[in-house]
Amino acid sequence: MKYIDKLRNSGLRPTKQRLQICEVLFNTERTFHFTINELEQKIKDKIDNKISLATIYNTVHAFEKKGYLKQIPVNSNQTYFDTNITDHHHFYNLKDGKLIDLENSDVGPINIKRKIDGKKIKSIEVLVKLED
Amino acid sequence: MKYIDKLRNSGLRPTKQRLQICEVLFNTERTFHFTINELEQKIKDKIDNKISLATIYNTVHAFEKKGYLKQIPVNSNQTYFDTNITDHHHFYNLKDGKLIDLENSDVGPINIKRKIDGKKIKSIEVLVKLED
DNA sequence: TTATAGTTTATAATGGTTCTAAATAGCTGT
DNA sequence: ACAGCTATTTAGAACCATTATAAACTATAA
């Protein structure tokens, strides 16, 4: 299995549940955005056995900590994640709550001129809100 | 009172509670960021009578809809608001969850090269996450 | 195989936010 | 000033995403 090493290498035991979640998240043509509820549904559709909601939360957080997923900063009652972990930005369609990737080249370089003592920049994220 | 007209002009009745919340939010030297809980505390400190939590939520949402407050897109369990409604961006200190304003001039112009059919850009917000 | 630490699970608990419905208070026309 | 109407406030309940709990299970290394 191709995800076993990935998990082992990052100190996560390759359990059946994690491997199945890897299939759903990473064995895809394209990257995608999701909330936990959407992921839960996707898992139900693609997997025979049940994976508990707690495990889905645990796994998503574990994967995010390891850098296999990114959280997207949006104002919503649910947390949005992205399987696209490259440096990029988002359109946010206010009407339906859907996200669209914006390649870095679609935004151009962002140069933060101000520095904060003793802190370093972990990420720079641009959110472009869309309305009709 | 200086806030009575502001409220009337935007179709909001100038009630005692709203005027008091205006004082806390807008009668300040500097703009500031807050969560509802922090605002509730500030109100308790500055106002004699009690304002119910539901009213605080109602008022903040009413003010946001009228454009007197802005929501800041951050991943947190609480919603962050800003009394600075000018076009600007934020540092987000992951350690303590505090925000710092980034003037537009500190970030430089952002040029979104991609367009989405039938949609127009409502806002462009940059979040710069800080770590130690 | 066995011991151990890591993982999964159902379920309960938490906590921010929204809803409800009754009481109160602005507002408009008279 | 008053009546009537609608907006607003309020306490408390409800909601719902997320996190905690603690017991059962499992991967792993010796």
PDB file of C-alpha atoms (C1' of nucleotides) in Angstrom:
ATOM      1  CA  MET A   1       0.000   0.000   0.000  1.00  0.00           C
ATOM      2  CA  LYS A   2       1.327   3.381  -0.975  1.00  0.00           C
ATOM      3  CA  TYR A   3       0.199   5.226   2.128  1.00  0.00           C
ATOM      4  CA  ILE A   4       1.754   2.869   4.660  1.00  0.00           C
ATOM      5  CA  ASP A   5       5.199   4.377   4.328  1.00  0.00           C
ATOM      6  CA  LYS A   6       3.876   7.893   4.275  1.00  0.00           C
ATOM      7  CA  LEU A   7       2.204   7.300   7.618  1.00  0.00           C
ATOM      8  CA  ARG A   8       5.070   5.327   9.167  1.00  0.00           C
ATOM      9  CA  ASN A   9       7.571   7.953   8.104  1.00  0.00           C
ATOM     10  CA  SER A  10       5.659  10.604   9.974  1.00  0.00           C
ATOM     11  CA  GLY A  11       5.267   8.529  13.103  1.00  0.00           C
ATOM     12  CA  LEU A  12       1.629   7.604  12.550  1.00  0.00           C
ATOM     13  CA  ARG A  13       0.662   3.952  12.703  1.00  0.00           C
ATOM     14  CA  PRO A  14      -0.849   2.829   9.446  1.00  0.00           C
ATOM     15  CA  THR A  15      -4.187   1.673  10.786  1.00  0.00           C
ATOM     16  CA  LYS A  16      -6.989   0.463   8.584  1.00  0.00           C
ATOM     17  CA  GLN A  17      -8.986   3.623   9.251  1.00  0.00           C
ATOM     18  CA  ARG A  18      -6.120   5.973   8.455  1.00  0.00           C
ATOM     19  CA  LEU A  19      -5.305   4.131   5.256  1.00  0.00           C
ATOM     20  CA  GLN A  20      -8.919   4.307   4.164  1.00  0.00           C
ATOM     21  CA  ILE A  21      -9.065   8.006   4.943  1.00  0.00           C
ATOM     22  CA  CYS A  22      -5.856   8.446   2.938  1.00  0.00           C
ATOM     23  CA  GLU A  23      -7.573   6.811  -0.013  1.00  0.00           C
ATOM     24  CA  VAL A  24     -10.475   9.210   0.196  1.00  0.00           C
ATOM     25  CA  LEU A  25      -8.319  12.270   0.711  1.00  0.00           C
ATOM     26  CA  PHE A  26      -5.298  11.671  -1.474  1.00  0.00           C
ATOM     27  CA  ASN A  27      -6.093   9.042  -4.085  1.00  0.00           C
ATOM     28  CA  THR A  28      -7.871  11.539  -6.308  1.00  0.00           C
ATOM     29  CA  GLU A  29      -7.422  13.206  -9.650  1.00  0.00           C
ATOM     30  CA  ARG A  30      -7.656  16.653  -8.107  1.00  0.00           C
ATOM     31  CA  THR A  31      -7.175  18.195  -4.716  1.00  0.00           C
ATOM     32  CA  PHE A  32     -10.306  19.411  -2.970  1.00  0.00           C
ATOM     33  CA  HIS A  33     -11.716  21.400  -0.075  1.00  0.00           C
ATOM     34  CA  PHE A  34     -13.886  19.859   2.606  1.00  0.00           C
ATOM     35  CA  THR A  35     -15.511  20.239   5.978  1.00  0.00           C
ATOM     36  CA  ILE A  36     -15.544  17.347   8.439  1.00  0.00           C
ATOM     37  CA  ASN A  37     -19.191  16.685   7.626  1.00  0.00           C
ATOM     38  CA  GLU A  38     -18.498  16.508   3.929  1.00  0.00           C
ATOM     39  CA  LEU A  39     -15.570  14.180   4.532  1.00  0.00           C
ATOM     40  CA  GLU A  40     -17.709  11.967   6.751  1.00  0.00           C
ATOM     41  CA  GLN A  41     -20.200  11.641   3.890  1.00  0.00           C
ATOM     42  CA  LYS A  42     -17.484  10.925   1.328  1.00  0.00           C
ATOM     43  CA  ILE A  43     -16.114   8.206   3.580  1.00  0.00           C
ATOM     44  CA  LYS A  44     -19.550   6.653   4.002  1.00  0.00           C
ATOM     45  CA  ASP A  45     -19.946   6.574   0.235  1.00  0.00           C
ATOM     46  CA  LYS A  46     -16.566   5.030  -0.530  1.00  0.00           C
ATOM     47  CA  ILE A  47     -15.888   2.724   2.402  1.00  0.00           C
ATOM     48  CA  ASP A  48     -17.865  -0.328   3.514  1.00  0.00           C
ATOM     49  CA  ASN A  49     -17.041  -0.371   7.189  1.00  0.00           C
ATOM     50  CA  LYS A  50     -17.908   2.506   9.468  1.00  0.00           C
ATOM     51  CA  ILE A  51     -15.317   4.952  10.718  1.00  0.00           C
ATOM     52  CA  SER A  52     -16.338   6.810  13.833  1.00  0.00           C
ATOM     53  CA  LEU A  53     -16.690  10.566  13.709  1.00  0.00           C
ATOM     54  CA  ALA A  54     -14.126  10.905  16.498  1.00  0.00           C
ATOM     55  CA  THR A  55     -11.597   9.033  14.388  1.00  0.00           C
ATOM     56  CA  ILE A  56     -12.265  11.300  11.447  1.00  0.00           C
ATOM     57  CA  TYR A  57     -11.592  14.334  13.614  1.00  0.00           C
ATOM     58  CA  ASN A  58      -8.490  12.736  15.120  1.00  0.00           C
ATOM     59  CA  THR A  59      -7.133  11.738  11.748  1.00  0.00           C
ATOM     60  CA  VAL A  60      -7.755  15.060  10.064  1.00  0.00           C
ATOM     61  CA  HIS A  61      -6.003  16.862  12.902  1.00  0.00           C
ATOM     62  CA  ALA A  62      -3.117  14.402  12.840  1.00  0.00           C
ATOM     63  CA  PHE A  63      -2.747  14.866   9.094  1.00  0.00           C
ATOM     64  CA  GLU A  64      -2.919  18.621   9.418  1.00  0.00           C
ATOM     65  CA  LYS A  65      -0.213  18.604  12.079  1.00  0.00           C
ATOM     66  CA  LYS A  66       1.980  16.529   9.789  1.00  0.00           C
ATOM     67  CA  GLY A  67       1.368  18.901   6.921  1.00  0.00           C
ATOM     68  CA  TYR A  68      -0.741  16.606   4.751  1.00  0.00           C
ATOM     69  CA  LEU A  69      -3.725  18.925   5.012  1.00  0.00           C
ATOM     70  CA  LYS A  70      -4.171  22.653   5.445  1.00  0.00           C
ATOM     71  CA  GLN A  71      -6.861  24.516   7.317  1.00  0.00           C
ATOM     72  CA  ILE A  72      -8.332  27.398   5.358  1.00  0.00           C
ATOM     73  CA  PRO A  73      -9.137  30.581   7.276  1.00  0.00           C
ATOM     74  CA  VAL A  74     -12.771  31.387   6.495  1.00  0.00           C
ATOM     75  CA  ASN A  75     -15.580  32.704   8.650  1.00  0.00           C
ATOM     76  CA  SER A  76     -17.958  29.808   8.827  1.00  0.00           C
ATOM     77  CA  ASN A  77     -19.415  27.706  11.589  1.00  0.00           C
ATOM     78  CA  GLN A  78     -17.495  24.759  10.169  1.00  0.00           C
ATOM     79  CA  THR A  79     -13.763  24.357   9.631  1.00  0.00           C
ATOM     80  CA  TYR A  80     -12.594  24.044   6.042  1.00  0.00           C
ATOM     81  CA  PHE A  81      -9.641  21.886   5.036  1.00  0.00           C
ATOM     82  CA  ASP A  82      -7.694  21.588   1.800  1.00  0.00           C
ATOM     83  CA  THR A  83      -5.848  18.601   0.392  1.00  0.00           C
ATOM     84  CA  ASN A  84      -3.856  21.043  -1.734  1.00  0.00           C
ATOM     85  CA  ILE A  85      -0.913  21.808   0.517  1.00  0.00           C
ATOM     86  CA  THR A  86       0.990  23.949  -1.964  1.00  0.00           C
ATOM     87  CA  ASP A  87       1.294  27.645  -1.283  1.00  0.00           C
ATOM     88  CA  HIS A  88      -1.873  29.119  -2.722  1.00  0.00           C
ATOM     89  CA  HIS A  89      -4.935  31.222  -1.991  1.00  0.00           C
ATOM     90  CA  HIS A  90      -8.724  31.077  -2.235  1.00  0.00           C
ATOM     91  CA  PHE A  91     -11.828  32.598  -3.618  1.00  0.00           C
ATOM     92  CA  TYR A  92     -14.729  32.184  -1.200  1.00  0.00           C
ATOM     93  CA  ASN A  93     -18.197  32.245  -2.725  1.00  0.00           C
ATOM     94  CA  LEU A  94     -20.348  33.816  -0.040  1.00  0.00           C
ATOM     95  CA  LYS A  95     -23.537  32.558  -1.672  1.00  0.00           C
ATOM     96  CA  ASP A  96     -22.884  28.832  -1.365  1.00  0.00           C
ATOM     97  CA  GLY A  97     -19.856  28.670   0.916  1.00  0.00           C
ATOM     98  CA  LYS A  98     -17.718  27.009  -1.750  1.00  0.00           C
ATOM     99  CA  LEU A  99     -14.003  27.635  -2.165  1.00  0.00           C
ATOM    100  CA  ILE A 100     -12.006  27.913  -5.379  1.00  0.00           C
ATOM    101  CA  ASP A 101      -8.224  27.655  -5.539  1.00  0.00           C
ATOM    102  CA  LEU A 102      -6.270  30.675  -6.641  1.00  0.00           C
ATOM    103  CA  GLU A 103      -2.801  29.799  -7.812  1.00  0.00           C
ATOM    104  CA  ASN A 104       0.000  31.876  -6.438  1.00  0.00           C
ATOM    105  CA  SER A 105       0.581  33.148  -9.943  1.00  0.00           C
ATOM    106  CA  ASP A 106      -3.014  34.422 -10.046  1.00  0.00           C
ATOM    107  CA  VAL A 107      -2.305  36.676  -7.099  1.00  0.00           C
ATOM    108  CA  GLY A 108       1.267  37.762  -7.640  1.00  0.00           C
ATOM    109  CA  PRO A 109       3.956  38.042  -5.010  1.00  0.00           C
ATOM    110  CA  ILE A 110       2.987  39.396  -1.624  1.00  0.00           C
ATOM    111  CA  ASN A 111       5.633  41.324   0.170  1.00  0.00           C
ATOM    112  CA  ILE A 112       4.972  41.912   3.853  1.00  0.00           C
ATOM    113  CA  LYS A 113       7.009  44.976   4.667  1.00  0.00           C
ATOM    114  CA  ARG A 114       6.401  45.025   8.382  1.00  0.00           C
ATOM    115  CA  LYS A 115       8.176  42.764  10.846  1.00  0.00           C
ATOM    116  CA  ILE A 116       7.146  41.701  14.329  1.00  0.00           C
ATOM    117  CA  ASP A 117      10.017  41.261  16.780  1.00  0.00           C
ATOM    118  CA  GLY A 118      10.733  37.705  17.766  1.00  0.00           C
ATOM    119  CA  LYS A 119       8.129  36.251  15.418  1.00  0.00           C
ATOM    120  CA  LYS A 120       8.449  34.631  12.082  1.00  0.00           C
ATOM    121  CA  ILE A 121       5.918  34.324   9.333  1.00  0.00           C
ATOM    122  CA  LYS A 122       4.438  30.862   9.139  1.00  0.00           C
ATOM    123  CA  SER A 123       2.063  31.484   6.268  1.00  0.00           C
ATOM    124  CA  ILE A 124       0.482  34.196   4.171  1.00  0.00           C
ATOM    125  CA  GLU A 125      -3.062  33.475   3.104  1.00  0.00           C
ATOM    126  CA  VAL A 126      -5.289  35.562   0.876  1.00  0.00           C
ATOM    127  CA  LEU A 127      -9.048  35.144   0.929  1.00  0.00           C
ATOM    128  CA  VAL A 128     -11.020  36.793  -1.853  1.00  0.00           C
ATOM    129  CA  LYS A 129     -14.716  36.975  -1.038  1.00  0.00           C
ATOM    130  CA  LEU A 130     -17.086  36.782  -3.996  1.00  0.00           C
ATOM    131  CA  GLU A 131     -20.603  38.128  -4.288  1.00  0.00           C
ATOM    132  CA  ASP A 132     -23.055  38.347  -7.178  1.00  0.00           C
TER     133      ASP A 132
ATOM    134  CA  MET B   1     -25.620  62.034  21.528  1.00  0.00           C
ATOM    135  CA  LYS B   2     -23.339  61.519  18.570  1.00  0.00           C
ATOM    136  CA  TYR B   3     -24.396  57.967  17.817  1.00  0.00           C
ATOM    137  CA  ILE B   4     -28.131  58.605  17.628  1.00  0.00           C
ATOM    138  CA  ASP B   5     -27.995  59.931  14.089  1.00  0.00           C
ATOM    139  CA  LYS B   6     -25.585  57.259  12.980  1.00  0.00           C
ATOM    140  CA  LEU B   7     -28.052  54.611  14.090  1.00  0.00           C
ATOM    141  CA  ARG B   8     -31.165  56.380  12.806  1.00  0.00           C
ATOM    142  CA  ASN B   9     -29.557  56.981   9.455  1.00  0.00           C
ATOM    143  CA  SER B  10     -28.969  53.302   9.006  1.00  0.00           C
ATOM    144  CA  GLY B  11     -32.465  52.320  10.056  1.00  0.00           C
ATOM    145  CA  LEU B  12     -31.556  51.120  13.528  1.00  0.00           C
ATOM    146  CA  ARG B  13     -33.477  52.481  16.482  1.00  0.00           C
ATOM    147  CA  PRO B  14     -31.138  54.223  18.883  1.00  0.00           C
ATOM    148  CA  THR B  15     -31.904  52.177  21.957  1.00  0.00           C
ATOM    149  CA  LYS B  16     -30.092  52.596  25.248  1.00  0.00           C
ATOM    150  CA  GLN B  17     -28.251  49.306  24.729  1.00  0.00           C
ATOM    151  CA  ARG B  18     -27.115  50.111  21.218  1.00  0.00           C
ATOM    152  CA  LEU B  19     -25.902  53.542  22.237  1.00  0.00           C
ATOM    153  CA  GLN B  20     -23.947  52.067  25.109  1.00  0.00           C
ATOM    154  CA  ILE B  21     -22.412  49.461  22.838  1.00  0.00           C
ATOM    155  CA  CYS B  22     -21.502  52.251  20.414  1.00  0.00           C
ATOM    156  CA  GLU B  23     -19.662  53.993  23.216  1.00  0.00           C
ATOM    157  CA  VAL B  24     -17.647  50.877  23.986  1.00  0.00           C
ATOM    158  CA  LEU B  25     -16.912  50.087  20.353  1.00  0.00           C
ATOM    159  CA  PHE B  26     -16.399  53.457  18.746  1.00  0.00           C
ATOM    160  CA  ASN B  27     -15.639  56.052  21.394  1.00  0.00           C
ATOM    161  CA  THR B  28     -12.018  55.016  21.635  1.00  0.00           C
ATOM    162  CA  GLU B  29      -8.587  56.372  20.821  1.00  0.00           C
ATOM    163  CA  ARG B  30      -7.772  53.378  18.654  1.00  0.00           C
ATOM    164  CA  THR B  31      -9.652  50.731  16.769  1.00  0.00           C
ATOM    165  CA  PHE B  32      -9.456  47.217  18.179  1.00  0.00           C
ATOM    166  CA  HIS B  33     -10.187  43.565  17.555  1.00  0.00           C
ATOM    167  CA  PHE B  34     -12.548  41.568  19.729  1.00  0.00           C
ATOM    168  CA  THR B  35     -14.486  38.386  20.200  1.00  0.00           C
ATOM    169  CA  ILE B  36     -18.018  38.473  21.568  1.00  0.00           C
ATOM    170  CA  ASN B  37     -16.753  37.267  24.930  1.00  0.00           C
ATOM    171  CA  GLU B  38     -14.176  40.002  25.118  1.00  0.00           C
ATOM    172  CA  LEU B  39     -16.777  42.586  24.173  1.00  0.00           C
ATOM    173  CA  GLU B  40     -19.155  41.256  26.813  1.00  0.00           C
ATOM    174  CA  GLN B  41     -16.409  41.748  29.402  1.00  0.00           C
ATOM    175  CA  LYS B  42     -15.590  45.266  28.178  1.00  0.00           C
ATOM    176  CA  ILE B  43     -19.269  46.170  28.403  1.00  0.00           C
ATOM    177  CA  LYS B  44     -19.506  44.822  31.949  1.00  0.00           C
ATOM    178  CA  ASP B  45     -16.517  46.943  32.915  1.00  0.00           C
ATOM    179  CA  LYS B  46     -17.722  50.178  31.365  1.00  0.00           C
ATOM    180  CA  ILE B  47     -21.506  50.063  31.766  1.00  0.00           C
ATOM    181  CA  ASP B  48     -23.551  49.966  34.972  1.00  0.00           C
ATOM    182  CA  ASN B  49     -26.669  48.204  33.745  1.00  0.00           C
ATOM    183  CA  LYS B  50     -26.573  44.722  32.307  1.00  0.00           C
ATOM    184  CA  ILE B  51     -26.868  44.067  28.585  1.00  0.00           C
ATOM    185  CA  SER B  52     -27.937  40.562  27.729  1.00  0.00           C
ATOM    186  CA  LEU B  53     -25.622  38.368  25.711  1.00  0.00           C
ATOM    187  CA  ALA B  54     -28.304  37.929  23.054  1.00  0.00           C
ATOM    188  CA  THR B  55     -28.444  41.695  22.594  1.00  0.00           C
ATOM    189  CA  ILE B  56     -24.691  41.849  22.222  1.00  0.00           C
ATOM    190  CA  TYR B  57     -24.852  39.225  19.476  1.00  0.00           C
ATOM    191  CA  ASN B  58     -27.792  40.971  17.810  1.00  0.00           C
ATOM    192  CA  THR B  59     -26.106  44.341  17.921  1.00  0.00           C
ATOM    193  CA  VAL B  60     -22.745  43.163  16.655  1.00  0.00           C
ATOM    194  CA  HIS B  61     -24.427  41.443  13.733  1.00  0.00           C
ATOM    195  CA  ALA B  62     -26.571  44.480  13.002  1.00  0.00           C
ATOM    196  CA  PHE B  63     -23.512  46.716  13.057  1.00  0.00           C
ATOM    197  CA  GLU B  64     -21.578  44.338  10.848  1.00  0.00           C
ATOM    198  CA  LYS B  65     -24.401  44.263   8.319  1.00  0.00           C
ATOM    199  CA  LYS B  66     -24.422  48.065   8.262  1.00  0.00           C
ATOM    200  CA  GLY B  67     -20.673  48.133   7.770  1.00  0.00           C
ATOM    201  CA  TYR B  68     -19.699  49.530  11.169  1.00  0.00           C
ATOM    202  CA  LEU B  69     -17.755  46.388  12.020  1.00  0.00           C
ATOM    203  CA  LYS B  70     -15.865  43.809  10.032  1.00  0.00           C
ATOM    204  CA  GLN B  71     -15.508  40.121  10.659  1.00  0.00           C
ATOM    205  CA  ILE B  72     -11.951  38.860  10.367  1.00  0.00           C
ATOM    206  CA  PRO B  73     -11.420  35.455   8.743  1.00  0.00           C
ATOM    207  CA  VAL B  74      -9.359  33.421  11.205  1.00  0.00           C
ATOM    208  CA  ASN B  75      -9.488  29.792  12.210  1.00  0.00           C
ATOM    209  CA  SER B  76     -10.625  29.937  15.785  1.00  0.00           C
ATOM    210  CA  ASN B  77     -13.554  28.614  17.749  1.00  0.00           C
ATOM    211  CA  GLN B  78     -14.627  32.218  18.279  1.00  0.00           C
ATOM    212  CA  THR B  79     -15.482  34.861  15.715  1.00  0.00           C
ATOM    213  CA  TYR B  80     -13.200  37.889  15.603  1.00  0.00           C
ATOM    214  CA  PHE B  81     -14.450  41.366  14.792  1.00  0.00           C
ATOM    215  CA  ASP B  82     -12.647  44.594  14.012  1.00  0.00           C
ATOM    216  CA  THR B  83     -13.748  48.170  14.650  1.00  0.00           C
ATOM    217  CA  ASN B  84     -11.264  49.228  11.963  1.00  0.00           C
ATOM    218  CA  ILE B  85     -13.382  49.100   8.845  1.00  0.00           C
ATOM    219  CA  THR B  86     -10.763  50.499   6.482  1.00  0.00           C
ATOM    220  CA  ASP B  87      -9.264  48.199   3.894  1.00  0.00           C
ATOM    221  CA  HIS B  88      -6.436  46.449   5.704  1.00  0.00           C
ATOM    222  CA  HIS B  89      -4.977  43.087   6.672  1.00  0.00           C
ATOM    223  CA  HIS B  90      -3.836  41.170   9.746  1.00  0.00           C
ATOM    224  CA  PHE B  91      -1.066  39.379  11.473  1.00  0.00           C
ATOM    225  CA  TYR B  92      -2.392  36.503  13.554  1.00  0.00           C
ATOM    226  CA  ASN B  93      -0.233  35.424  16.466  1.00  0.00           C
ATOM    227  CA  LEU B  94      -0.840  31.692  16.730  1.00  0.00           C
ATOM    228  CA  LYS B  95       0.563  31.566  20.253  1.00  0.00           C
ATOM    229  CA  ASP B  96      -1.950  33.842  21.953  1.00  0.00           C
ATOM    230  CA  GLY B  97      -4.634  34.281  19.288  1.00  0.00           C
ATOM    231  CA  LYS B  98      -4.090  38.038  19.108  1.00  0.00           C
ATOM    232  CA  LEU B  99      -4.417  40.044  15.914  1.00  0.00           C
ATOM    233  CA  ILE B 100      -2.293  42.964  14.743  1.00  0.00           C
ATOM    234  CA  ASP B 101      -3.345  45.356  12.000  1.00  0.00           C
ATOM    235  CA  LEU B 102      -1.288  45.436   8.842  1.00  0.00           C
ATOM    236  CA  GLU B 103      -1.800  48.620   6.891  1.00  0.00           C
ATOM    237  CA  ASN B 104      -2.436  48.238   3.216  1.00  0.00           C
ATOM    238  CA  SER B 105       0.867  49.957   2.625  1.00  0.00           C
ATOM    239  CA  ASP B 106       2.624  47.247   4.658  1.00  0.00           C
ATOM    240  CA  VAL B 107       1.399  44.617   2.236  1.00  0.00           C
ATOM    241  CA  GLY B 108       1.455  46.379  -1.095  1.00  0.00           C
ATOM    242  CA  PRO B 109      -1.151  46.151  -3.796  1.00  0.00           C
ATOM    243  CA  ILE B 110      -2.736  42.797  -4.451  1.00  0.00           C
ATOM    244  CA  ASN B 111      -3.692  42.119  -7.995  1.00  0.00           C
ATOM    245  CA  ILE B 112      -6.072  39.224  -8.487  1.00  0.00           C
ATOM    246  CA  LYS B 113      -5.508  38.177 -12.082  1.00  0.00           C
ATOM    247  CA  ARG B 114      -8.197  35.545 -12.291  1.00  0.00           C
ATOM    248  CA  LYS B 115     -11.888  36.327 -12.733  1.00  0.00           C
ATOM    249  CA  ILE B 116     -14.923  34.243 -11.882  1.00  0.00           C
ATOM    250  CA  ASP B 117     -17.826  34.635 -14.295  1.00  0.00           C
ATOM    251  CA  GLY B 118     -20.822  36.438 -12.878  1.00  0.00           C
ATOM    252  CA  LYS B 119     -19.137  37.175  -9.570  1.00  0.00           C
ATOM    253  CA  LYS B 120     -17.550  40.286  -8.261  1.00  0.00           C
ATOM    254  CA  ILE B 121     -14.918  40.665  -5.615  1.00  0.00           C
ATOM    255  CA  LYS B 122     -16.345  41.877  -2.342  1.00  0.00           C
ATOM    256  CA  SER B 123     -13.134  41.923  -0.356  1.00  0.00           C
ATOM    257  CA  ILE B 124      -9.534  40.780  -0.401  1.00  0.00           C
ATOM    258  CA  GLU B 125      -8.157  39.818   2.971  1.00  0.00           C
ATOM    259  CA  VAL B 126      -4.640  38.744   3.825  1.00  0.00           C
ATOM    260  CA  LEU B 127      -3.903  36.805   6.986  1.00  0.00           C
ATOM    261  CA  VAL B 128      -0.266  36.439   7.991  1.00  0.00           C
ATOM    262  CA  LYS B 129       0.200  33.754  10.616  1.00  0.00           C
ATOM    263  CA  LEU B 130       3.029  34.290  13.083  1.00  0.00           C
ATOM    264  CA  GLU B 131       4.963  31.706  15.049  1.00  0.00           C
ATOM    265  CA  ASP B 132       8.001  31.914  17.331  1.00  0.00           C
TER     266      ASP B 132
ATOM    267  C1'  DT C   1       3.707 -14.160  22.112  1.00  0.00           C
ATOM    268  C1'  DT C   2       3.496 -10.723  25.199  1.00  0.00           C
ATOM    269  C1'  DA C   3       3.860  -6.249  26.873  1.00  0.00           C
ATOM    270  C1'  DT C   4       3.228  -1.585  25.782  1.00  0.00           C
ATOM    271  C1'  DA C   5       1.964   2.401  23.781  1.00  0.00           C
ATOM    272  C1'  DG C   6      -0.921   4.118  20.228  1.00  0.00           C
ATOM    273  C1'  DT C   7      -5.585   4.104  18.176  1.00  0.00           C
ATOM    274  C1'  DT C   8     -10.503   3.608  17.714  1.00  0.00           C
ATOM    275  C1'  DT C   9     -14.974   4.064  19.390  1.00  0.00           C
ATOM    276  C1'  DA C  10     -19.538   5.374  21.397  1.00  0.00           C
ATOM    277  C1'  DT C  11     -21.000   8.574  24.070  1.00  0.00           C
ATOM    278  C1'  DA C  12     -20.923  12.496  27.041  1.00  0.00           C
ATOM    279  C1'  DA C  13     -19.488  17.057  27.694  1.00  0.00           C
ATOM    280  C1'  DT C  14     -18.283  21.650  26.144  1.00  0.00           C
ATOM    281  C1'  DG C  15     -18.992  26.060  24.434  1.00  0.00           C
ATOM    282  C1'  DG C  16     -19.992  29.494  20.968  1.00  0.00           C
ATOM    283  C1'  DT C  17     -23.897  30.902  18.649  1.00  0.00           C
ATOM    284  C1'  DT C  18     -28.789  31.098  17.403  1.00  0.00           C
ATOM    285  C1'  DC C  19     -33.671  30.583  18.481  1.00  0.00           C
ATOM    286  C1'  DT C  20     -37.955  31.466  21.052  1.00  0.00           C
ATOM    287  C1'  DA C  21     -41.536  33.823  22.866  1.00  0.00           C
ATOM    288  C1'  DA C  22     -42.832  37.048  26.179  1.00  0.00           C
ATOM    289  C1'  DA C  23     -41.895  41.705  28.026  1.00  0.00           C
ATOM    290  C1'  DT C  24     -40.415  46.258  26.934  1.00  0.00           C
ATOM    291  C1'  DA C  25     -39.524  50.438  24.455  1.00  0.00           C
ATOM    292  C1'  DG C  26     -39.128  53.512  20.278  1.00  0.00           C
ATOM    293  C1'  DC C  27     -41.915  55.688  16.860  1.00  0.00           C
ATOM    294  C1'  DT C  28     -45.742  57.562  14.057  1.00  0.00           C
ATOM    295  C1'  DG C  29     -50.103  59.550  13.434  1.00  0.00           C
ATOM    296  C1'  DT C  30     -53.785  61.562  15.744  1.00  0.00           C
TER     297       DT C  30
ATOM    298  C1'  DA D   1     -50.018  62.861  25.445  1.00  0.00           C
ATOM    299  C1'  DC D   2     -51.987  58.630  23.770  1.00  0.00           C
ATOM    300  C1'  DA D   3     -52.888  54.605  21.121  1.00  0.00           C
ATOM    301  C1'  DG D   4     -51.278  51.286  18.223  1.00  0.00           C
ATOM    302  C1'  DC D   5     -47.667  49.201  15.851  1.00  0.00           C
ATOM    303  C1'  DT D   6     -43.344  47.300  15.174  1.00  0.00           C
ATOM    304  C1'  DA D   7     -38.642  46.827  16.608  1.00  0.00           C
ATOM    305  C1'  DT D   8     -35.842  45.456  20.278  1.00  0.00           C
ATOM    306  C1'  DT D   9     -34.428  43.238  24.489  1.00  0.00           C
ATOM    307  C1'  DT D  10     -34.162  39.404  27.369  1.00  0.00           C
ATOM    308  C1'  DA D  11     -33.547  34.864  29.848  1.00  0.00           C
ATOM    309  C1'  DG D  12     -33.333  30.671  28.871  1.00  0.00           C
ATOM    310  C1'  DA D  13     -33.551  26.771  25.816  1.00  0.00           C
ATOM    311  C1'  DA D  14     -31.898  24.706  21.795  1.00  0.00           C
ATOM    312  C1'  DC D  15     -28.458  23.775  18.374  1.00  0.00           C
ATOM    313  C1'  DC D  16     -24.443  21.844  16.555  1.00  0.00           C
ATOM    314  C1'  DA D  17     -19.497  21.571  15.604  1.00  0.00           C
ATOM    315  C1'  DT D  18     -15.894  20.039  18.114  1.00  0.00           C
ATOM    316  C1'  DT D  19     -13.388  17.948  22.018  1.00  0.00           C
ATOM    317  C1'  DA D  20     -12.956  14.920  26.026  1.00  0.00           C
ATOM    318  C1'  DT D  21     -13.478  10.393  28.239  1.00  0.00           C
ATOM    319  C1'  DA D  22     -12.468   5.938  29.197  1.00  0.00           C
ATOM    320  C1'  DA D  23     -12.876   1.331  27.762  1.00  0.00           C
ATOM    321  C1'  DA D  24     -11.892  -1.938  23.994  1.00  0.00           C
ATOM    322  C1'  DC D  25      -8.843  -2.904  20.456  1.00  0.00           C
ATOM    323  C1'  DT D  26      -4.485  -3.122  17.583  1.00  0.00           C
ATOM    324  C1'  DA D  27       0.168  -2.272  15.664  1.00  0.00           C
ATOM    325  C1'  DT D  28       4.737  -2.961  16.952  1.00  0.00           C
ATOM    326  C1'  DA D  29       8.989  -4.290  19.012  1.00  0.00           C
ATOM    327  C1'  DA D  30      11.349  -7.328  22.038  1.00  0.00           C
TER     328       DA D  30
END
